[in-house]
Short mmCIF file of C-alpha atoms in Angstrom, two decimals:
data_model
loop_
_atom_site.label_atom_id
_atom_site.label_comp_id
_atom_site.label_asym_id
_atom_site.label_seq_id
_atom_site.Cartn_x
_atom_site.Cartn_y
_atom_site.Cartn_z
CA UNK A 280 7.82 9.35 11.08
CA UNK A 281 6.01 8.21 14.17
CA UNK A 282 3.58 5.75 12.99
CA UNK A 283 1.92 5.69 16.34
CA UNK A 284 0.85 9.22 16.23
CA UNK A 285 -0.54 8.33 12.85
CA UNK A 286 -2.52 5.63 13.53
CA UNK A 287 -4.76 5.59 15.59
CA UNK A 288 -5.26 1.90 16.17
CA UNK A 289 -1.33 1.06 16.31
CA UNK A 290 0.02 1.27 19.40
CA UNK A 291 3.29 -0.48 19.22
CA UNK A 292 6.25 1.98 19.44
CA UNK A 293 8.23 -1.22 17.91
CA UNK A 294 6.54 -1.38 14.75
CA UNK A 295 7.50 -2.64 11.89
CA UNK A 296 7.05 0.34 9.53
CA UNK A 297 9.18 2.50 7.32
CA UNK A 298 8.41 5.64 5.50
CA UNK A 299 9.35 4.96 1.92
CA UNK A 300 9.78 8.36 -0.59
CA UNK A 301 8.96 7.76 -4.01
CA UNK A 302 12.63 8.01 -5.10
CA UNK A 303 13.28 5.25 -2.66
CA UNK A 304 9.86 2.78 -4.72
CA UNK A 305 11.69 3.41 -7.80
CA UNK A 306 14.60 2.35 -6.73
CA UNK A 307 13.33 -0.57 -5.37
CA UNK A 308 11.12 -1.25 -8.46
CA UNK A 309 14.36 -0.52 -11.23
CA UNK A 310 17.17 -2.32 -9.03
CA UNK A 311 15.58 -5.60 -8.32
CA UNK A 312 14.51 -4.75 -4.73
CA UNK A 313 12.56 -6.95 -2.79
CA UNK A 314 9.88 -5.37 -0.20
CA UNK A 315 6.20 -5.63 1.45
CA UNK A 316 4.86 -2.33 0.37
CA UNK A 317 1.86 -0.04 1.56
CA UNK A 318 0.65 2.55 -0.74
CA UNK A 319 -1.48 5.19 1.41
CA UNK A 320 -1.43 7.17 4.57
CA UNK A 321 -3.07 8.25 7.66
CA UNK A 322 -5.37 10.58 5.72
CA UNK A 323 -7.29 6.91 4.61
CA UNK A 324 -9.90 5.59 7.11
CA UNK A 325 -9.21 2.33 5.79
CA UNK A 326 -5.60 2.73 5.93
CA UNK A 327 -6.17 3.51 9.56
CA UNK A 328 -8.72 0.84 9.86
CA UNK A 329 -5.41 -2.21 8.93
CA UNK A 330 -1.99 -0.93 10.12
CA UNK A 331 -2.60 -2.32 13.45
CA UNK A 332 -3.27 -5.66 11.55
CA UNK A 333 -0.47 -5.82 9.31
CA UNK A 334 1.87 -4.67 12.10
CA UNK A 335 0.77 -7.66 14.02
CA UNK A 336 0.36 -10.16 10.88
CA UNK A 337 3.74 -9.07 9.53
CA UNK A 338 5.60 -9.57 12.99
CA UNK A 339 3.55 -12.80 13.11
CA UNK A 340 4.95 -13.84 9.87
CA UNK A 341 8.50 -12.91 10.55
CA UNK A 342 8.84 -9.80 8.55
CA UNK A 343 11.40 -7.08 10.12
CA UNK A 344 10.38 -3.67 7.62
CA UNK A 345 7.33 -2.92 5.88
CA UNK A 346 7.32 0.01 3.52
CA UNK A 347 5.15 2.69 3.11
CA UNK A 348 4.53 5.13 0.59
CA UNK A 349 1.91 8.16 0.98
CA UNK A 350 1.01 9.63 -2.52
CA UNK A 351 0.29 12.98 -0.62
CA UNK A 352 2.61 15.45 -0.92
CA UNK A 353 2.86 19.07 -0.39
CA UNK A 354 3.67 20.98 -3.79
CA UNK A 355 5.22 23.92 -4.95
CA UNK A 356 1.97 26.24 -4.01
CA UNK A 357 2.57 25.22 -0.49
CA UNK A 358 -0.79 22.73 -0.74
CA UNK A 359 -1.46 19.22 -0.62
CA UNK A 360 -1.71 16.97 -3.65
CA UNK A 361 -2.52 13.27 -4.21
CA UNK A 362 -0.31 11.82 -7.14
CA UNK A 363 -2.95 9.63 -7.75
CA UNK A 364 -4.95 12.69 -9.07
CA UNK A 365 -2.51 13.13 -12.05
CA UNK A 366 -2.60 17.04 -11.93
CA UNK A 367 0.46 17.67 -13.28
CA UNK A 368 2.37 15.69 -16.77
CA UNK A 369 5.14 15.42 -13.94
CA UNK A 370 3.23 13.70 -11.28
CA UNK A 371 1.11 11.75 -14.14
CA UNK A 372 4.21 10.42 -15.59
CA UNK A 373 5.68 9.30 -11.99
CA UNK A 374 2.11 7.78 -11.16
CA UNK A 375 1.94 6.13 -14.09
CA UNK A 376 5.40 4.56 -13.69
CA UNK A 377 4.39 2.97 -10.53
CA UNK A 378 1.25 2.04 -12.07
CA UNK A 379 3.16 -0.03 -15.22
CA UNK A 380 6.15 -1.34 -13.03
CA UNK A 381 3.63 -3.02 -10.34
CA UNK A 382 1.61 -4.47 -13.17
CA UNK A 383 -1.71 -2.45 -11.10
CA UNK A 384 -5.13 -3.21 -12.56
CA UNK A 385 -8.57 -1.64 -11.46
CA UNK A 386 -11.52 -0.78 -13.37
CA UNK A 387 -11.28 2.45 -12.13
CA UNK A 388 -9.62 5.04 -14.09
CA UNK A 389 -7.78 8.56 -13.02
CA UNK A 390 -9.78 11.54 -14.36
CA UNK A 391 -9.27 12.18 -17.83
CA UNK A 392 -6.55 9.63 -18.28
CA UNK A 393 -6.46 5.49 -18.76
CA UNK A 394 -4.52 5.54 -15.89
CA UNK A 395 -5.85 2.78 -13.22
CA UNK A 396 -6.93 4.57 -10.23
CA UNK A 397 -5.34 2.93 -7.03
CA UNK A 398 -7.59 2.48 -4.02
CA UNK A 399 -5.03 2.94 -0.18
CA UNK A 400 -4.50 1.03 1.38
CA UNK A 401 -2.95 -1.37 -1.74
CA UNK A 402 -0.03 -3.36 -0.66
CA UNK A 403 2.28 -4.85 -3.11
CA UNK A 404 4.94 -7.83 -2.23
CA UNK A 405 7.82 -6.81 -4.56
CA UNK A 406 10.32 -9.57 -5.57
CA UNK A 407 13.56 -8.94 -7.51
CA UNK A 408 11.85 -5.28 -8.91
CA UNK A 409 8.91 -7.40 -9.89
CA UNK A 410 5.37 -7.14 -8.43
CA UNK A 411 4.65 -10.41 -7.91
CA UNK A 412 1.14 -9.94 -6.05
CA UNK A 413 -1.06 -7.25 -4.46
CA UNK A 414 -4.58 -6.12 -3.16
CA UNK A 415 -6.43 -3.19 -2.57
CA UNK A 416 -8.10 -3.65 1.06
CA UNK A 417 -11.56 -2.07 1.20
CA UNK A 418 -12.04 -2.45 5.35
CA UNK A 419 -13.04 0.15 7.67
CA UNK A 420 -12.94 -0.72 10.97
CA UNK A 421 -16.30 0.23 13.39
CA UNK A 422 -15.37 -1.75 15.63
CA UNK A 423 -14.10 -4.23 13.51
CA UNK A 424 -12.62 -4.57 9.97
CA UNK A 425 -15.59 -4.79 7.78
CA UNK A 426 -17.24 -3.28 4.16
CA UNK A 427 -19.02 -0.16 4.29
CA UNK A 428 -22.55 -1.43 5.11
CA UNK A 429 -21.93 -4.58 6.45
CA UNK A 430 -21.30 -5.81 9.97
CA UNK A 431 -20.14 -8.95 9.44
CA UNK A 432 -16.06 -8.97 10.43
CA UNK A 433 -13.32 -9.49 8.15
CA UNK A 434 -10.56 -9.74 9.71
CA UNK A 435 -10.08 -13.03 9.25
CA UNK A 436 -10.28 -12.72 5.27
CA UNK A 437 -7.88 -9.61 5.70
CA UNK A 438 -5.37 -11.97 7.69
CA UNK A 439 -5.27 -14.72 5.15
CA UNK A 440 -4.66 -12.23 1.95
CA UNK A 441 -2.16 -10.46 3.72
CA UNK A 442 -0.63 -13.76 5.17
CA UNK A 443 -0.42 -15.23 1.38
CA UNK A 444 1.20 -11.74 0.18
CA UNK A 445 3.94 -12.02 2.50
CA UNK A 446 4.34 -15.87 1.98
CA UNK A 447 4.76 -15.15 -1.69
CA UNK A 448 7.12 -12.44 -1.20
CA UNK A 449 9.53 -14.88 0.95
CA UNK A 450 8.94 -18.01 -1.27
CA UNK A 451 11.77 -19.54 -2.37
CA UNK A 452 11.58 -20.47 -6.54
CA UNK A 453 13.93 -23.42 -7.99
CA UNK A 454 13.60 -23.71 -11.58
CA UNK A 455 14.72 -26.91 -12.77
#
């Protein structure tokens, strides 16, 4: 995937993103994979609003890949479907997989289920198949990253959680 073509606010051709298939979060999730992960896709303004960001916070920060998984797919009727949305018991099970493996809390529920309902862009820093931190980032950026109504910038705030994700996902644990 082209990332650039994507995004409309990334413009480095030597970015530091990877298109991750859901086979491939599992995977990372049941065989103690460790990974900066992006849940959401170009089809978010607010996922569009931050990939310019975390490219340049996550080279900043030394990071070489960071993953990212778009819940949109095309199913078998040849249309688009969110696996957030929980249409099917197939794509409710594999939703709710992700949901109980990353530990994902929100007050907000999937439609007729007790599923949490995940916000994009949510990034999760995944340690030895263990979430061991995330966020949901609410930002739009017009010009700059900010909350709906509200002018003042964020992008300082944004830079700090997203620093302290990545410096959890690298810490190095001794127990004594």
């Amino acid at each position: 995937m082209d990332f650039c073509s994507e995004y409309k606010y990334l413009n480095d051709p030597e970015n530091v993103f990877v298109d991750l298939k859901y086979e491939d979060l599992i995977q990372i999730l049941d065989n103690f994979g460790s990974a900066l992960v992006i849940i959401g896709g170009s089809f978010s303004e607010n996922m569009q609003a931050v990939m310019k960001e975390v490219n340049d916070i996550a080279k900043r920060e030394g990071v070489e890949k960071v993953l990212v998984y778009n819940p949109r797919f095309i199913n078998v009727f040849q249309e688009e479907e969110d696996l957030r949305d929980c249409l099917t018991l197939e794509n409710k099970l594999k939703y709710y997989y992700i949901v109980e493996k990353t530990k994902f809390k929100s007050d907000t529920l999937v439609r007729d289920t007790l599923i949490a309902k995940m916000d994009v862009p949510t990034f999760f820093a995944i340690k030895n198949g263990t979430c061991v931190d995330y966020f949901t980032s609410k930002y739009v950026k017009d010009p700059y990253i900010h909350l709906e109504n509200d002018l003042e910038d964020r992008t300082l705030e944004f830079d700090i959680r997203l620093t302290s994700l990545i410096r959890k996902l690298k810490e190095k644990r001794k127990f004594d």
